[in-house]
Coordinates of C-alpha atoms (C1' of nucleotides) in Angstrom, one line a residue:
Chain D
X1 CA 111.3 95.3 92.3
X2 CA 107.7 96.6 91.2
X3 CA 105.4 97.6 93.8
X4 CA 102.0 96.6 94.0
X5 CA 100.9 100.6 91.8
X6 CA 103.0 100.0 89.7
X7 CA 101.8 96.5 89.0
X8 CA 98.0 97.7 88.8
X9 CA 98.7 100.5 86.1
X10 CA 100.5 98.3 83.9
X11 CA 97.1 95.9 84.0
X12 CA 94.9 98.7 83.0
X13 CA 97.0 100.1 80.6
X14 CA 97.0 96.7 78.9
X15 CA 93.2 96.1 79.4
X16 CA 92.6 99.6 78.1
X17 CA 94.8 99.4 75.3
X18 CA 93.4 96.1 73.9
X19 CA 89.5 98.4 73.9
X20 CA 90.3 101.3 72.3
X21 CA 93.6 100.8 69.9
X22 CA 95.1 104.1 70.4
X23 CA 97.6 105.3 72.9
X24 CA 96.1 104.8 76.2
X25 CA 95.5 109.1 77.9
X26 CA 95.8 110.1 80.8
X27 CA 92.4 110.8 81.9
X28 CA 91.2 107.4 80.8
X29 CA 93.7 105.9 83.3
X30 CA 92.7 108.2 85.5
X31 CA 89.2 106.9 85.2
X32 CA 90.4 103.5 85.2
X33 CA 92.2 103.7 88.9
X34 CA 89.8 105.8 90.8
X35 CA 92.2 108.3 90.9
X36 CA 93.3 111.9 89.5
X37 CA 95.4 112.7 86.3
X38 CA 97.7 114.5 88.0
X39 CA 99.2 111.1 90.1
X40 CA 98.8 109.4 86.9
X41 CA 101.0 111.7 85.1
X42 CA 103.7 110.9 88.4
X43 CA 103.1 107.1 88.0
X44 CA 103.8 107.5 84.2
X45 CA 106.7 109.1 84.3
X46 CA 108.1 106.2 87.1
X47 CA 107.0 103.6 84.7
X48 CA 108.4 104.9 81.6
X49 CA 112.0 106.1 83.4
X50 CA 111.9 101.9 84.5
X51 CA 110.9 101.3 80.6
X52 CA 107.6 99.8 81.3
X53 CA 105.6 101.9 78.7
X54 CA 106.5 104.6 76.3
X55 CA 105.1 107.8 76.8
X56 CA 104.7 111.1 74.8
X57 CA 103.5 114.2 76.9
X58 CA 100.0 115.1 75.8
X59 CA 99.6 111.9 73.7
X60 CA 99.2 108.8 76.4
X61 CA 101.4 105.8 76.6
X62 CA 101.7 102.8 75.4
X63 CA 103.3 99.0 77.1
X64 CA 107.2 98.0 76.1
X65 CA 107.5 94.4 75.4
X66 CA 108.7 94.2 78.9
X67 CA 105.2 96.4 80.6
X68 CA 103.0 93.7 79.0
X69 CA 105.5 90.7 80.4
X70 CA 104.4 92.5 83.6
X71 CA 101.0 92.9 82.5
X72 CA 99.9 89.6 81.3
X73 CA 102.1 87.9 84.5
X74 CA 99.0 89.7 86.4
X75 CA 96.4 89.2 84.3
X76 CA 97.1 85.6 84.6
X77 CA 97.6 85.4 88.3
X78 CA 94.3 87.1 88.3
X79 CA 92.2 84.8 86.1
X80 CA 94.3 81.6 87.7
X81 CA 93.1 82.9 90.7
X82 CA 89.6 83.4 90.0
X83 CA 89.7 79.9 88.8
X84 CA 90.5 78.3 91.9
X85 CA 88.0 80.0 93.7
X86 CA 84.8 79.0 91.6
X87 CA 86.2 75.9 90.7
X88 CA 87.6 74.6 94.5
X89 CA 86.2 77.0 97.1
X90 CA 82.2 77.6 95.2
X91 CA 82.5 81.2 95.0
X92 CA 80.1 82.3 92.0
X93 CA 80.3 84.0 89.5
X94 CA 80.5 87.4 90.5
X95 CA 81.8 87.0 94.0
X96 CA 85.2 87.0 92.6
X97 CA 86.6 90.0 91.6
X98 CA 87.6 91.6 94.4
X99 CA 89.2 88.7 95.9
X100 CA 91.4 88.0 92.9
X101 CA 92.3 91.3 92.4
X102 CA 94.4 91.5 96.0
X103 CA 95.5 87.6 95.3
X104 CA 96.9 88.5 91.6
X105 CA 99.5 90.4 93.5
X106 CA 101.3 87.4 95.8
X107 CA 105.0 86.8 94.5
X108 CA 105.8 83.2 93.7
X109 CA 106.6 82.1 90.7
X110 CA 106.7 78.1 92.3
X111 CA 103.1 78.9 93.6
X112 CA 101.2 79.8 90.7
X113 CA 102.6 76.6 88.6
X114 CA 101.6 74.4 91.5
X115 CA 98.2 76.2 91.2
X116 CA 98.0 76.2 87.4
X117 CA 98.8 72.2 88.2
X118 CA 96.2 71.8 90.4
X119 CA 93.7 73.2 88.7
X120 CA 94.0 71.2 85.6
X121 CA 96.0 73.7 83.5
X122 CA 92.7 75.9 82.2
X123 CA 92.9 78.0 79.4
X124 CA 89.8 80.3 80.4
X125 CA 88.7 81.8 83.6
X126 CA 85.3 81.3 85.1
X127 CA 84.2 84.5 83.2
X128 CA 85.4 82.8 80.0
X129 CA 88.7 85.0 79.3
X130 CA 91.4 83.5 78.4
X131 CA 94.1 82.8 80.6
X132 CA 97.9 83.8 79.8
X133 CA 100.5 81.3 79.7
X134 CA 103.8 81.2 81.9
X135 CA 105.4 83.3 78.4
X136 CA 102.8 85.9 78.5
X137 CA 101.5 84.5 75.3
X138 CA 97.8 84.7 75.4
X139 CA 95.1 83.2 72.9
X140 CA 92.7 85.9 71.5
X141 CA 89.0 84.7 71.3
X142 CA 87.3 85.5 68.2
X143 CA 84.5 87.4 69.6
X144 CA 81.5 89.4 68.8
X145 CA 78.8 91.3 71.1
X146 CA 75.8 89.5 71.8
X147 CA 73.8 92.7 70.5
X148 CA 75.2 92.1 67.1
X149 CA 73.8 89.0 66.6
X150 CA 70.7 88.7 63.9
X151 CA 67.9 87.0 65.4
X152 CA 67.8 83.3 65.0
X153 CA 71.3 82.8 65.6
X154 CA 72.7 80.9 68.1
X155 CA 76.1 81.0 69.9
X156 CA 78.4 80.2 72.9
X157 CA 79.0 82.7 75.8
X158 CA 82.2 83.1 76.0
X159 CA 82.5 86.1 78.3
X160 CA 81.4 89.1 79.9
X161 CA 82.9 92.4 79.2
X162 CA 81.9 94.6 82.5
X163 CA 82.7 93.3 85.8
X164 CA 80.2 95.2 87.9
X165 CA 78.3 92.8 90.2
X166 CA 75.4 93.7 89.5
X167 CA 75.5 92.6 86.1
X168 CA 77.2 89.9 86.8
X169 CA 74.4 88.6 89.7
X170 CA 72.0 89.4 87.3
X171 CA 73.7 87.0 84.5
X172 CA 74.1 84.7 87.2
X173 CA 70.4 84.8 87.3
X174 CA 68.9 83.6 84.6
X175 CA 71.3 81.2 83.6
X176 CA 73.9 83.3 81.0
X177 CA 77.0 81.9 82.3
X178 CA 80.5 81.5 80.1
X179 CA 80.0 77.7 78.2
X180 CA 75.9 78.6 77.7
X181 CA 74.3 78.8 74.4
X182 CA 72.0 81.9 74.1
X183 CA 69.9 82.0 71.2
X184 CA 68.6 85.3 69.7
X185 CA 64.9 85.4 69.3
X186 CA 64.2 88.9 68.1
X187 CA 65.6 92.2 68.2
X188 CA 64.2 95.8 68.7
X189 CA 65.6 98.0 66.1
X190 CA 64.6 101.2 67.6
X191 CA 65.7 100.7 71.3
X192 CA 68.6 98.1 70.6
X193 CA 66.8 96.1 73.3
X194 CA 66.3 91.9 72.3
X195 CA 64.8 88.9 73.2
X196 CA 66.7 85.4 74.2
X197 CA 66.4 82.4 75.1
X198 CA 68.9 80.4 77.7
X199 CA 68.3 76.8 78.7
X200 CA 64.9 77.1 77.2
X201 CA 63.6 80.1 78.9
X202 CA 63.2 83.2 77.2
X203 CA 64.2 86.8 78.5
X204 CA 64.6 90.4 77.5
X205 CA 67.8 91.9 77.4
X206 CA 68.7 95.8 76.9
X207 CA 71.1 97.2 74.6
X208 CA 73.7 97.4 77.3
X209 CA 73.7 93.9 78.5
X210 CA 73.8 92.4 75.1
X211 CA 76.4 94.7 74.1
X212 CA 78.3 93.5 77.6
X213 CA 78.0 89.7 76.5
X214 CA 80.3 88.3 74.1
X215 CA 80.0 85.0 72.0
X216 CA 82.0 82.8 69.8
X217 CA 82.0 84.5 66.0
Chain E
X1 CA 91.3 100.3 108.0
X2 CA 94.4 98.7 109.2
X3 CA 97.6 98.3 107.2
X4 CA 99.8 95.7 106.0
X5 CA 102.8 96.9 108.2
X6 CA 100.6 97.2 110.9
X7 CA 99.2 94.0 110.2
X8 CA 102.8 92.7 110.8
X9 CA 104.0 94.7 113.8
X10 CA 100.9 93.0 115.5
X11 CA 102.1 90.1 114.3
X12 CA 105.4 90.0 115.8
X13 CA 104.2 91.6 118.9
X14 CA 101.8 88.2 119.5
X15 CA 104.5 86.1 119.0
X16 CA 107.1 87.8 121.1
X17 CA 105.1 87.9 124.4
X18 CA 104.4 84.5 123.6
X19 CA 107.7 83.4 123.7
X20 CA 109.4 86.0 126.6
X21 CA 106.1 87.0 129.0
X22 CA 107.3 90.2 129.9
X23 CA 106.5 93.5 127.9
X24 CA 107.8 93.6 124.4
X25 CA 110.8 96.0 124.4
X26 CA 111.7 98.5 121.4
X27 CA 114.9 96.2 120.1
X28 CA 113.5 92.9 120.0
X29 CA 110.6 94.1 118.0
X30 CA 113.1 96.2 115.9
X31 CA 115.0 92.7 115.2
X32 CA 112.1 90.7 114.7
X33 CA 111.2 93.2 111.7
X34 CA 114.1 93.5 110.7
X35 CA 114.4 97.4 111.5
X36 CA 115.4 100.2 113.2
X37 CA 114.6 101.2 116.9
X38 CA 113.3 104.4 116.1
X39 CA 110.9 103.2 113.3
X40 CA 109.4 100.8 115.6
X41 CA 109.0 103.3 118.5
X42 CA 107.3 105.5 115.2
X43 CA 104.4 102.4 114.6
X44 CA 104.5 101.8 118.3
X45 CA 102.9 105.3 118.8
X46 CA 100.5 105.2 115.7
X47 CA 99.1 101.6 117.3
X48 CA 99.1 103.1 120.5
X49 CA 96.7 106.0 119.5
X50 CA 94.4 102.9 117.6
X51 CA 94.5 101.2 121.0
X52 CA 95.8 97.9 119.4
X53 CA 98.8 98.0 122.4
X54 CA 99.2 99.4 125.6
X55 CA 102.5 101.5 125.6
X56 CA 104.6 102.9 128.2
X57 CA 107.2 104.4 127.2
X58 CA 111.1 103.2 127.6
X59 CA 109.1 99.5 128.9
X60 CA 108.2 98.2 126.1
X61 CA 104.7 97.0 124.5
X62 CA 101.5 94.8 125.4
X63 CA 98.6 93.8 123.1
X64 CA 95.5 95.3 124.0
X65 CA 92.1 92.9 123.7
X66 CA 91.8 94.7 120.0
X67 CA 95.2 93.6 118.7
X68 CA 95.0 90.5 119.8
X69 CA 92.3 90.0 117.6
X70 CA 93.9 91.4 114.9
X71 CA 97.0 89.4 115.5
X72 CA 95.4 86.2 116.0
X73 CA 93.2 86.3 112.9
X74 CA 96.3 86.9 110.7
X75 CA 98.0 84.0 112.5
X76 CA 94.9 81.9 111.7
X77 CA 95.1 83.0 107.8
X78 CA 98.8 82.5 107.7
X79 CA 98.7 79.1 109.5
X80 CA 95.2 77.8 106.7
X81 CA 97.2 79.2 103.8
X82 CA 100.4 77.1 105.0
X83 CA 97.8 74.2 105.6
X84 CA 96.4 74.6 101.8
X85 CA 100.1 75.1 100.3
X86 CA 101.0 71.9 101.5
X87 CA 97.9 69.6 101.0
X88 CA 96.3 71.0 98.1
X89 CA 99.1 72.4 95.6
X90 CA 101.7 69.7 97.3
X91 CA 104.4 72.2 99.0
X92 CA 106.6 70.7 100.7
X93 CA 107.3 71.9 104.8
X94 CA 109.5 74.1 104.4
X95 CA 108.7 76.4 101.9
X96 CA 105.7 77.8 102.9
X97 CA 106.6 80.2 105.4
X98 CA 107.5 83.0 103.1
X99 CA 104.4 82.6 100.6
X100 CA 101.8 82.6 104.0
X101 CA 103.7 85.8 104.5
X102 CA 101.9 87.2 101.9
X103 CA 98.4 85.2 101.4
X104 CA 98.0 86.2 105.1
X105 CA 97.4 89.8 104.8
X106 CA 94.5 88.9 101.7
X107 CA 91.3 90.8 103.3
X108 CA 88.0 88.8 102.8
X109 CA 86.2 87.2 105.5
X110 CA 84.9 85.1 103.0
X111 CA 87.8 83.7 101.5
X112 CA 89.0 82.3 105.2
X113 CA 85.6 80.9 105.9
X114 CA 85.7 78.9 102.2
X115 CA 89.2 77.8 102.4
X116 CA 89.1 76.8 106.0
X117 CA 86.2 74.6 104.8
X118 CA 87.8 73.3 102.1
X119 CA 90.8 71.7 104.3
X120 CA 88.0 70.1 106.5
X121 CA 88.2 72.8 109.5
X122 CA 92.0 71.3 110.5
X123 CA 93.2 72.1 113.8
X124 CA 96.5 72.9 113.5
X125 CA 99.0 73.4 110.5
X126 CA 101.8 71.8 108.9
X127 CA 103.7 72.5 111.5
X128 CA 102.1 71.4 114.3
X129 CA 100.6 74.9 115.4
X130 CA 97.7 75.5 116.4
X131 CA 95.1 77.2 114.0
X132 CA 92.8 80.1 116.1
X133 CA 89.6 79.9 115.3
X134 CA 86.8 82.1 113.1
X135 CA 86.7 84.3 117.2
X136 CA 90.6 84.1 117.7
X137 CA 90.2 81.3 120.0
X138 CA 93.6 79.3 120.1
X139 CA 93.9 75.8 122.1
X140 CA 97.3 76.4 123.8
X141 CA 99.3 72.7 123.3
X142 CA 100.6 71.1 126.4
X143 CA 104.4 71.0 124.8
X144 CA 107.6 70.7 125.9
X145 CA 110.9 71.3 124.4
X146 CA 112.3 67.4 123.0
X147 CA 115.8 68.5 124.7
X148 CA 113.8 68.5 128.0
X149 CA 112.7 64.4 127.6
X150 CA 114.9 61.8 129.0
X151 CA 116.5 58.5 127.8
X152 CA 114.4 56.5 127.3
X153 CA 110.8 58.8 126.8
X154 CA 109.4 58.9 123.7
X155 CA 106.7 61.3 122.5
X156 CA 104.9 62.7 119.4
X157 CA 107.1 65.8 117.6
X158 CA 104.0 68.8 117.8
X159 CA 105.9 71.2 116.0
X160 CA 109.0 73.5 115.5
X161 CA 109.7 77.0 117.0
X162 CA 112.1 78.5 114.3
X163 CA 111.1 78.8 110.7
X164 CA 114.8 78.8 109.6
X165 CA 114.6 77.3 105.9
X166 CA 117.9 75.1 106.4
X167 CA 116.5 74.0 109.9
X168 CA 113.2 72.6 108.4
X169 CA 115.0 70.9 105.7
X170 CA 117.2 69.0 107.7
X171 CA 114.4 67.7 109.9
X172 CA 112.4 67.0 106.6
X173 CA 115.3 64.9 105.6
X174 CA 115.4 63.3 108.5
X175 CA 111.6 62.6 108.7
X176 CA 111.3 64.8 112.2
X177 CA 108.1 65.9 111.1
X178 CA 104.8 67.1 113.2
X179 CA 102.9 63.7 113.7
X180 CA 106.1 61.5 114.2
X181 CA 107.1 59.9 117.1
X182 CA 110.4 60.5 118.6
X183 CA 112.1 58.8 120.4
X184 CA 114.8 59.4 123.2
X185 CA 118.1 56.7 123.0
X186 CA 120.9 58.7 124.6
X187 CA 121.0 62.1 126.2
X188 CA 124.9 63.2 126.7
X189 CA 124.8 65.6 129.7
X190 CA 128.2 67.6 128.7
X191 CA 126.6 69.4 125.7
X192 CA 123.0 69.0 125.6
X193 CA 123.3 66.7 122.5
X194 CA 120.9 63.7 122.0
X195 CA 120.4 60.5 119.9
X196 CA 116.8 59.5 119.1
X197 CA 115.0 57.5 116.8
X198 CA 112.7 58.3 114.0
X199 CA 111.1 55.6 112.4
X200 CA 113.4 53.4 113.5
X201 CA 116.4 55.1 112.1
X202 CA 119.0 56.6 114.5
X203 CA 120.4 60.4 114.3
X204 CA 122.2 62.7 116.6
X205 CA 121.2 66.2 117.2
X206 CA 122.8 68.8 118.9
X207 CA 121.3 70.5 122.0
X208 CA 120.0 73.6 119.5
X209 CA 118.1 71.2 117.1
X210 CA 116.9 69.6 120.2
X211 CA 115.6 72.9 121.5
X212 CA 113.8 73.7 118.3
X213 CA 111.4 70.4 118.4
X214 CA 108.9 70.7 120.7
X215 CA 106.9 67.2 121.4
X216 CA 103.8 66.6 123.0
X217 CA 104.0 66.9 127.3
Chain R
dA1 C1' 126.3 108.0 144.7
dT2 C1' 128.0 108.8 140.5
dA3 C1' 129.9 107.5 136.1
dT4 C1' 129.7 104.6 132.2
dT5 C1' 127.1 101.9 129.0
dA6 C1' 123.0 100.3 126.7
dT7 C1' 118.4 101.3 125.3
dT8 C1' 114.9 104.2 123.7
dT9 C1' 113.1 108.4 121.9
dT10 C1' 113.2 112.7 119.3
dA11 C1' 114.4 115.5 115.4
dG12 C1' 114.8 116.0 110.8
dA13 C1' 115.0 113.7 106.1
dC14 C1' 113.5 110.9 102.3
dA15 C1' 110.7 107.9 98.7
dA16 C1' 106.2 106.3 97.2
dG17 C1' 101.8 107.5 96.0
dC18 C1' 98.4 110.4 96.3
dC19 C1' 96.1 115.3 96.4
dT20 C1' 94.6 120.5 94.8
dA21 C1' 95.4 124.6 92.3
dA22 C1' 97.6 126.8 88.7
dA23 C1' 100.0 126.8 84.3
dA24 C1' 100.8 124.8 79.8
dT25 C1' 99.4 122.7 75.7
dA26 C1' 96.2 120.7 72.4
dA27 C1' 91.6 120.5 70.2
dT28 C1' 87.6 122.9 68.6
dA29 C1' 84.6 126.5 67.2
dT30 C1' 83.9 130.8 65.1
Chain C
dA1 C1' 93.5 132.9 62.5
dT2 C1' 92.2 133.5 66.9
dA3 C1' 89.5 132.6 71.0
dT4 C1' 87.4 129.3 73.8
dT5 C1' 87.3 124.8 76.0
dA6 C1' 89.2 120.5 77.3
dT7 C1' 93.2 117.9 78.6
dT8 C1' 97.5 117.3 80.6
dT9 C1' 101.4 118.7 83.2
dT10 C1' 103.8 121.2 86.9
dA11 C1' 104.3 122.9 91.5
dG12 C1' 103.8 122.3 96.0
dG13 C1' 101.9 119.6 99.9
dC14 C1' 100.3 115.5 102.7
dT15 C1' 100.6 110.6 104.8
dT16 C1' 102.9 106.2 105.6
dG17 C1' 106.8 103.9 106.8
dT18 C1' 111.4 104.1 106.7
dC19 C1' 116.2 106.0 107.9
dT20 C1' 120.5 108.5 110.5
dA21 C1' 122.3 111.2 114.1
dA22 C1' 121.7 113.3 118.4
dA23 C1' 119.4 113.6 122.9
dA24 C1' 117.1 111.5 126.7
dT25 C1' 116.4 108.0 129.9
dA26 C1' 117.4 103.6 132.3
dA27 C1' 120.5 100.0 133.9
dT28 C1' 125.0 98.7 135.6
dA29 C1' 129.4 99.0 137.6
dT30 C1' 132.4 101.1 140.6

DNA sequence: ATATTATTTTAGACAAGCCTAAAATAATAT
DNA sequence: ATATTATTTTAGGCTTGTCTAAAATAATAT
């Protein structure tokens, strides 16, 4: 059995492994789960003894084929989740999180293809990430950050990187929501900083939103 | 913060001075979780410093007005999860129990409040119990045990007592679900065994089936 | 009234998952 | 090439929730 730790390492691992393509280190993790490097040098060495990642001292880890079964299992419970509670119950947006992060945990294989069933079979979450099939496999977007965008182009949201509510209310907001199309109006060279326009209206984003919104390439 | 095992030792503790309505004593709790006497008396004491239970020792346990709370709001998630599972993703009876076992202990006021509201505010769950409301308000059912009706009475099935698996999928089989009306041919005084009718079909059950059904008073 | 039996509690241990402080190793700067 | 700094690991400890074995208490039978 793997225990509910063990579980939530394995999804960061894989989340931070797919940003930076290097072996995942320690502190990162660390960083990652609110926690200190020394338990996350423990929690490694349980996970690699059970063959969940490999693991070099002083180099970080990386997922087995089986840690990213495990992995994307959660990841999909999570998005499925998150799903059914913008879709059915009208949570927004950025309500979600939290909720699915304790629900992507429940143990039943039955219940998350009736779920999957019931909500249509989606392929994205409400955030636009794609969601992982019953195999694990899972479709990678072609995406780009908004901020690299020249100005008159136009593209699709398809997701937002950072999940920190306030961003996310803030998206909410003024309209940029995954499906949208945003349309660069002009960008600051010297600051990063642009202007948009969603659903007609136009608004100024700074580098670090636009750089936390992605769109189709 | 209160845990998950405590969650469940509160729990059982509700629904062991429902049934018996004397103090709850040391083994029954210990069978009930399915664990040792002397782990139980080791969470009795850390509840007993919360103040969820009133403890004496060597005579057993009572809730205090706290844990009843907390015992009643995790019987009213359980009981909406099971109503959900079996409306909305098309569960069948009896294989809800050990799924509500988990969703119950999911933490967000929130989440209750929508999901409640999605299944239309229902009143009692698939099994016929009653759901506590959002202030742990229950509405005690006038019931009675079926083996107690004579020949002849017939009376709408409320619910069933044990969760055994192999008992609710008999009485699934044999249509004795919550809602049905049952119906009292024979009663043979010898062994407690009965014959009723169920949608006009006749079966036998022995006194213990019998015992399990409860039907409206 | 006392001895036997059943129940409950105490004592001491263990695994999981976390911590702090100190030691070991790697990376970087001179 | 060596010294300094940053990162990672080790060592030892804590809490939660469990266990077994032994001691304490209560219930029951004679």
């Amino acid at each position: 059995m793997i225990s509910l730790a063990e579980e939530n390492y394995l999804k960061s691992i894989y989340h931070l492994s797919q940003a930076g393509s290097q072996s995942v280190l320690t502190n990162e993790l660390a960083e990652a789960m609110n926690t200190k490097a020394a338990s996350v040098t423990d929690m490694i060495k349980k996970l690699s003894t059970k063959e969940f990642i490999s693991y070099e001292k002083y180099y970080g880890v990386n997922l087995t084929t089986k840690g990213k079964v495990v992995a994307l299992s959660v990841i999909r419970k999570h998005r499925l989740w998150e799903t059914f509670l913008v879709e059915k119950l009208g949570f927004s947006w950025d309500e979600v999180h939290e909720v699915a992060e304790q629900l992507e945990h429940i143990q039943s294989k039955r219940l998350i293809e009736k779920l999957d069933e019931y909500l249509g079979f989606p392929k994205v979450d409400p955030h636009g990430d794609p969601i992982p099939d019953t195999n694990g496999k899972i479709k990678a977007l072609q995406q780009v950050m908004l901020a690299s965008l020249k100005p008159g182009a136009a593209s699709m949201i398809v997701a937002v990187k950072d999940s920190d509510s306030q961003l996310l209310k803030y998206l909410d907001k003024i309209g940029a929501r995954p499906g949208k199309t945003i349309k660069v109006i002009e960008r600051e060279e010297y600051d990063g900083s642009m202007e948009v326009s969603i659903n007609n209206q136009r608004f100024f984003l700074s580098k670090e939103v636009s750089e936390n919104i992605l769109v189709n390439a």
